[in-house]
Amino acid sequence: MRPSGLLTRSGRSQERPLTASSSAGPSLSAFARAFDLALKRYEPSIAALVTHLEAQGVAIDRATLRTWRLGQKPPSKARSFMALALLERRWRLPDGYFRRLLPHSDRAVGGRLAPGLTASEKRRYLWHLPEDFAARQPAERAEILAWVRRTFRSTDSEYRRYQSLAVRHAYAIRFPALAGWNTSPRAEIGRRLRPGTRIAPQALSDEMGQLLAFKTATFAPIGFARAGVWGAVTAAQKLEHLGLLFGALSAPPDGPSLGLGAPLEALSFALLLFPGVWDAYLGWRERRRGFFTVWEIDLLCAVGANADPRTGWIAQTPGLADRLQALDGMVTEAEVAAARSDWRGACARFRDFARMRVRELKRIVRRHHDPFEPVLPVLRSDSPVAEYRKIADEIRLRRPCAVRNPRAAAENARAYLMVRLALHLGFRQRTLRELLVRGRGERPTPDKALETVRRGEMRWNDLQAGWEVFAPPVAFKNNMSNYFCGRPFRLVLPDVAGLYAEIDTYLNVHRPVLIGAMVDPGTFFVRVPAKPQAPGADASFSQADFYSAWRALTGRYGVYNPYTGRGAIPGLLPHGPHCVRHVLATHIIKLTGSFEQAGYAIQDAPKSVERHYGVFLPQDKAAQATRLLNAVWAEGQVRVGSETE
């Protein structure tokens, strides 16, 4: 019996599929069976076939042909597909016959790309190039690369260029001795310093540690008064921001950051009481960015609050004056002497100065980054949630085979659930990435324990037969808002669009693949670090890891690529998880016109939604009012018609 789809001895090809299984869709097994049948019928000697390919200028060894024949590895390089094209002509098969049997790889064929690309660019761009990129004309390749760079490179907009420059020209002061205050200690411990980054002197590190202890302690130290407490996340943020402030003051003036040149050993919190220091810093910020933003306002407010004569840590720590030094152009000897003689008075004068500068800055600050820009095509649609859901559908459509590539399938399943849970919960990224999990049949973590670790948990609710997400108020950034009123968040997820099946498969199959031999961190979402076999490898997500994973999935599955036909939404840009809150808030506003109800979807106050999240354009407002008014006219027509009858 002659295998279907292969050439007969007369040279005529059959029109039926090569194998019965190929009708079920492309797969590695279908390709392997077809390739094996072809070899058995037309090539009595593999050595002769290798010789023929070498004569055509394509070197393929016997081991490679064997892996194709057994279905151990698919062709992936440009040379491999050239060999397949030669074999199709040799065996008189239709062009692209074998390629159509292979599953889509979601990336360009490996091999040489355009010259001038770095290795990292090749790795990143490979996902966004068409499979036949290497075979296209130079002008077309240049056009495709220009689009990929414009869409996926982080330096396309003014803000992205500024951020890229800031990353390349680092200037911050680091506090490795205070790594425990970092929300991701592994990011600080053992981290190699970038060029331009310096370690804080011991005296400054001690002062920073005292400030953090003062602002995070359960009770104010005896003899001190305090207004407000910092949580762990706020403390880590202030540590980072103050490190940038001191770094700018001490960066060399002739370096790439063009800093203010203060000696490293002269840095202290006492310096922050002098207007000359702040005017020099504000001038440096304006020269670097071109204008002022809320960053400068927030920093002035934070330091001004700590200089309050009644409740500020700086004002209540006069010993800081012992390390004061005059700085050329910023602090004079007379100012140092005046501050030492009247410490509380110096703090009060700076507090008044900070308030004045804040009022002046509020008139001229600009927004450097438009947070809505990456998802504008979604926000402008009639149903933003339905539009964003297309990303989840695209992820599931492109899911790899879990048997042949378990890690890729596991990362795909994780990406799908990241989008689904974000759309159902509306959590901020920290609350979402730190979400704990308990499987079916496991005992839920006690509520008090969750309050202690300030995290939520997904667990199976036997009474309601559903997956429940429970989170104490302290797990949220705005836990003191009226949304919570001191009560926990509790939501049973709906079993829609196969959500429960996806969760069960992820927990039972894919999540163990991602964790491997590492210690289970207990979080729902886990990752594979760069060196999973290294001692102490951590499977939990840090803030940067989670943002990068979200940006990668939106770039791979969300952004429509006109050259590959992949991607869900034209005009979308890669973005982070915070944009989902914009989508949810805007969707509710378009449906109801209510900022309060939009706040219910993202656990926030109406004013915050109006200021930061919802996009309610004039045309949206007019359209909603028109629908309500048109309903009155439609009711009137029905009533008049019935009276006429």
Short mmCIF file of N, CA and C in Angstrom, two decimals, residues 59-137:
data_model
loop_
_atom_site.label_atom_id
_atom_site.label_comp_id
_atom_site.label_asym_id
_atom_site.label_seq_id
_atom_site.Cartn_x
_atom_site.Cartn_y
_atom_site.Cartn_z
N ALA A 59 25.22 22.21 3.95
CA ALA A 59 25.83 21.13 4.72
C ALA A 59 24.90 20.73 5.87
N ILE A 60 24.34 19.53 5.76
CA ILE A 60 23.50 18.96 6.82
C ILE A 60 24.05 17.59 7.16
N ASP A 61 24.38 17.34 8.41
CA ASP A 61 24.98 16.05 8.75
C ASP A 61 23.90 15.00 8.98
N ARG A 62 24.31 13.75 9.10
CA ARG A 62 23.39 12.63 9.26
C ARG A 62 22.66 12.71 10.59
N ALA A 63 23.33 13.21 11.63
CA ALA A 63 22.70 13.29 12.95
C ALA A 63 21.49 14.23 12.91
N THR A 64 21.61 15.33 12.18
CA THR A 64 20.48 16.28 12.08
C THR A 64 19.30 15.63 11.37
N LEU A 65 19.58 14.93 10.27
CA LEU A 65 18.50 14.24 9.55
C LEU A 65 17.84 13.19 10.44
N ARG A 66 18.63 12.55 11.27
CA ARG A 66 18.07 11.53 12.16
C ARG A 66 17.14 12.15 13.21
N THR A 67 17.52 13.32 13.77
CA THR A 67 16.65 13.98 14.75
C THR A 67 15.33 14.41 14.10
N TRP A 68 15.37 14.85 12.84
CA TRP A 68 14.12 15.20 12.15
C TRP A 68 13.27 13.96 11.93
N ARG A 69 13.91 12.89 11.56
CA ARG A 69 13.19 11.66 11.23
C ARG A 69 12.50 11.07 12.46
N LEU A 70 13.16 11.19 13.62
CA LEU A 70 12.60 10.63 14.85
C LEU A 70 11.71 11.63 15.60
N GLY A 71 11.62 12.85 15.10
CA GLY A 71 10.80 13.84 15.79
C GLY A 71 11.39 14.33 17.08
N GLN A 72 12.71 14.27 17.21
CA GLN A 72 13.36 14.72 18.44
C GLN A 72 13.56 16.23 18.48
N LYS A 73 13.71 16.83 17.30
CA LYS A 73 13.98 18.27 17.24
C LYS A 73 13.53 18.79 15.88
N PRO A 74 12.80 19.91 15.85
CA PRO A 74 12.36 20.43 14.56
C PRO A 74 13.43 21.28 13.90
N PRO A 75 13.36 21.46 12.60
CA PRO A 75 14.27 22.40 11.93
C PRO A 75 14.01 23.82 12.45
N SER A 76 15.10 24.56 12.67
CA SER A 76 14.92 25.92 13.22
C SER A 76 15.85 26.93 12.57
N LYS A 77 16.91 26.47 11.92
CA LYS A 77 17.87 27.39 11.32
C LYS A 77 17.53 27.62 9.84
N ALA A 78 18.02 28.75 9.33
CA ALA A 78 17.80 29.07 7.92
C ALA A 78 18.38 27.99 7.01
N ARG A 79 19.55 27.44 7.38
CA ARG A 79 20.17 26.39 6.58
C ARG A 79 19.30 25.14 6.54
N SER A 80 18.63 24.83 7.65
CA SER A 80 17.77 23.65 7.68
C SER A 80 16.59 23.80 6.72
N PHE A 81 16.00 24.98 6.68
CA PHE A 81 14.86 25.18 5.78
C PHE A 81 15.31 25.25 4.32
N MET A 82 16.54 25.69 4.08
CA MET A 82 17.07 25.62 2.72
C MET A 82 17.23 24.16 2.28
N ALA A 83 17.66 23.31 3.22
CA ALA A 83 17.79 21.89 2.90
C ALA A 83 16.43 21.27 2.61
N LEU A 84 15.41 21.62 3.40
CA LEU A 84 14.08 21.09 3.14
C LEU A 84 13.55 21.54 1.78
N ALA A 85 13.83 22.79 1.42
CA ALA A 85 13.38 23.28 0.11
C ALA A 85 14.05 22.49 -1.02
N LEU A 86 15.35 22.18 -0.86
CA LEU A 86 16.05 21.39 -1.87
C LEU A 86 15.46 19.98 -1.97
N LEU A 87 15.14 19.38 -0.82
CA LEU A 87 14.57 18.04 -0.83
C LEU A 87 13.17 18.02 -1.46
N GLU A 88 12.39 19.08 -1.23
CA GLU A 88 11.07 19.15 -1.86
C GLU A 88 11.19 19.20 -3.39
N ARG A 89 12.17 19.92 -3.90
CA ARG A 89 12.38 19.95 -5.35
C ARG A 89 12.92 18.62 -5.85
N ARG A 90 13.79 18.00 -5.06
CA ARG A 90 14.36 16.71 -5.45
C ARG A 90 13.27 15.64 -5.53
N TRP A 91 12.32 15.70 -4.60
CA TRP A 91 11.26 14.69 -4.55
C TRP A 91 9.97 15.17 -5.23
N ARG A 92 10.01 16.35 -5.88
CA ARG A 92 8.87 16.91 -6.61
C ARG A 92 7.64 17.09 -5.73
N LEU A 93 7.88 17.57 -4.52
CA LEU A 93 6.79 17.91 -3.61
C LEU A 93 6.47 19.40 -3.74
N PRO A 94 5.26 19.82 -3.38
CA PRO A 94 4.93 21.25 -3.46
C PRO A 94 5.86 22.08 -2.58
N ASP A 95 6.12 23.30 -3.01
CA ASP A 95 6.98 24.20 -2.23
C ASP A 95 6.37 24.42 -0.84
N GLY A 96 7.21 24.37 0.19
CA GLY A 96 6.74 24.57 1.56
C GLY A 96 5.98 23.40 2.13
N TYR A 97 6.09 22.22 1.49
CA TYR A 97 5.30 21.06 1.92
C TYR A 97 5.62 20.66 3.36
N PHE A 98 6.92 20.49 3.64
CA PHE A 98 7.30 20.07 4.99
C PHE A 98 7.09 21.19 6.01
N ARG A 99 7.32 22.41 5.57
CA ARG A 99 7.19 23.53 6.50
C ARG A 99 5.77 23.68 7.02
N ARG A 100 4.80 23.37 6.17
CA ARG A 100 3.40 23.48 6.59
C ARG A 100 3.04 22.43 7.63
N LEU A 101 3.83 21.37 7.73
CA LEU A 101 3.56 20.34 8.73
C LEU A 101 4.15 20.67 10.10
N LEU A 102 5.04 21.67 10.14
CA LEU A 102 5.69 22.04 11.40
C LEU A 102 4.81 23.00 12.19
N PRO A 103 4.79 22.87 13.52
CA PRO A 103 4.05 23.87 14.33
C PRO A 103 4.73 25.22 14.23
N HIS A 104 3.93 26.27 14.36
CA HIS A 104 4.48 27.63 14.28
C HIS A 104 5.39 27.87 15.47
N SER A 105 6.58 28.37 15.19
CA SER A 105 7.56 28.58 16.26
C SER A 105 7.41 29.91 16.97
N ASP A 106 6.57 30.81 16.43
CA ASP A 106 6.38 32.15 17.02
C ASP A 106 7.67 32.98 17.01
N ARG A 107 8.60 32.65 16.17
CA ARG A 107 9.81 33.44 16.07
C ARG A 107 10.43 33.24 14.72
N ALA A 108 11.33 34.15 14.34
CA ALA A 108 11.98 34.06 13.04
C ALA A 108 12.93 32.87 13.01
N VAL A 109 13.27 32.46 11.81
CA VAL A 109 14.22 31.39 11.65
C VAL A 109 15.58 31.86 12.13
N GLY A 110 16.23 31.04 12.96
CA GLY A 110 17.53 31.42 13.46
C GLY A 110 18.56 31.51 12.36
N GLY A 111 19.57 32.29 12.57
CA GLY A 111 20.59 32.48 11.55
C GLY A 111 21.03 33.93 11.55
N ARG A 112 21.69 34.33 10.50
CA ARG A 112 22.19 35.70 10.43
C ARG A 112 21.05 36.68 10.19
N LEU A 113 21.01 37.73 11.00
CA LEU A 113 20.05 38.80 10.80
C LEU A 113 20.77 39.96 10.14
N ALA A 114 20.24 41.14 10.29
CA ALA A 114 20.88 42.31 9.68
C ALA A 114 22.16 42.64 10.43
N PRO A 115 23.19 43.11 9.73
CA PRO A 115 24.43 43.49 10.42
C PRO A 115 24.21 44.70 11.31
N GLY A 116 25.04 44.81 12.34
CA GLY A 116 24.95 45.96 13.23
C GLY A 116 24.11 45.74 14.45
N LEU A 117 23.47 44.57 14.59
CA LEU A 117 22.66 44.28 15.76
C LEU A 117 23.52 43.63 16.83
N THR A 118 23.30 44.03 18.07
CA THR A 118 24.00 43.40 19.18
C THR A 118 23.38 42.03 19.46
N ALA A 119 24.07 41.25 20.27
CA ALA A 119 23.56 39.92 20.60
C ALA A 119 22.23 40.02 21.35
N SER A 120 22.11 41.00 22.27
CA SER A 120 20.85 41.15 23.01
C SER A 120 19.72 41.56 22.08
N GLU A 121 20.02 42.43 21.09
CA GLU A 121 18.99 42.82 20.13
C GLU A 121 18.53 41.63 19.30
N LYS A 122 19.49 40.78 18.91
CA LYS A 122 19.10 39.59 18.14
C LYS A 122 18.18 38.69 18.95
N ARG A 123 18.49 38.52 20.23
CA ARG A 123 17.64 37.67 21.07
C ARG A 123 16.25 38.27 21.22
N ARG A 124 16.18 39.60 21.41
CA ARG A 124 14.88 40.23 21.62
C ARG A 124 14.08 40.35 20.34
N TYR A 125 14.75 40.65 19.23
CA TYR A 125 14.03 40.90 17.99
C TYR A 125 13.61 39.62 17.30
N LEU A 126 14.27 38.51 17.62
CA LEU A 126 13.96 37.25 16.94
C LEU A 126 12.50 36.88 17.09
N TRP A 127 11.90 37.23 18.21
CA TRP A 127 10.49 36.90 18.45
C TRP A 127 9.55 37.70 17.55
N HIS A 128 10.01 38.82 17.04
CA HIS A 128 9.13 39.73 16.32
C HIS A 128 9.42 39.78 14.82
N LEU A 129 10.29 38.91 14.34
CA LEU A 129 10.62 38.88 12.92
C LEU A 129 9.91 37.72 12.25
N PRO A 130 9.49 37.88 11.00
CA PRO A 130 8.83 36.77 10.28
C PRO A 130 9.81 35.62 10.04
N GLU A 131 9.27 34.43 9.86
CA GLU A 131 10.10 33.25 9.70
C GLU A 131 11.04 33.36 8.51
N ASP A 132 10.57 34.01 7.45
CA ASP A 132 11.39 34.10 6.24
C ASP A 132 12.16 35.42 6.18
N PHE A 133 12.47 35.98 7.33
CA PHE A 133 13.13 37.29 7.37
C PHE A 133 14.44 37.27 6.59
N ALA A 134 15.25 36.24 6.78
CA ALA A 134 16.56 36.19 6.14
C ALA A 134 16.45 36.10 4.62
N ALA A 135 15.33 35.61 4.11
CA ALA A 135 15.17 35.44 2.67
C ALA A 135 14.58 36.68 1.99
N ARG A 136 14.17 37.67 2.76
CA ARG A 136 13.54 38.85 2.17
C ARG A 136 14.59 39.83 1.64
N GLN A 137 14.11 40.77 0.82
CA GLN A 137 14.99 41.76 0.22
C GLN A 137 15.55 42.70 1.29
#
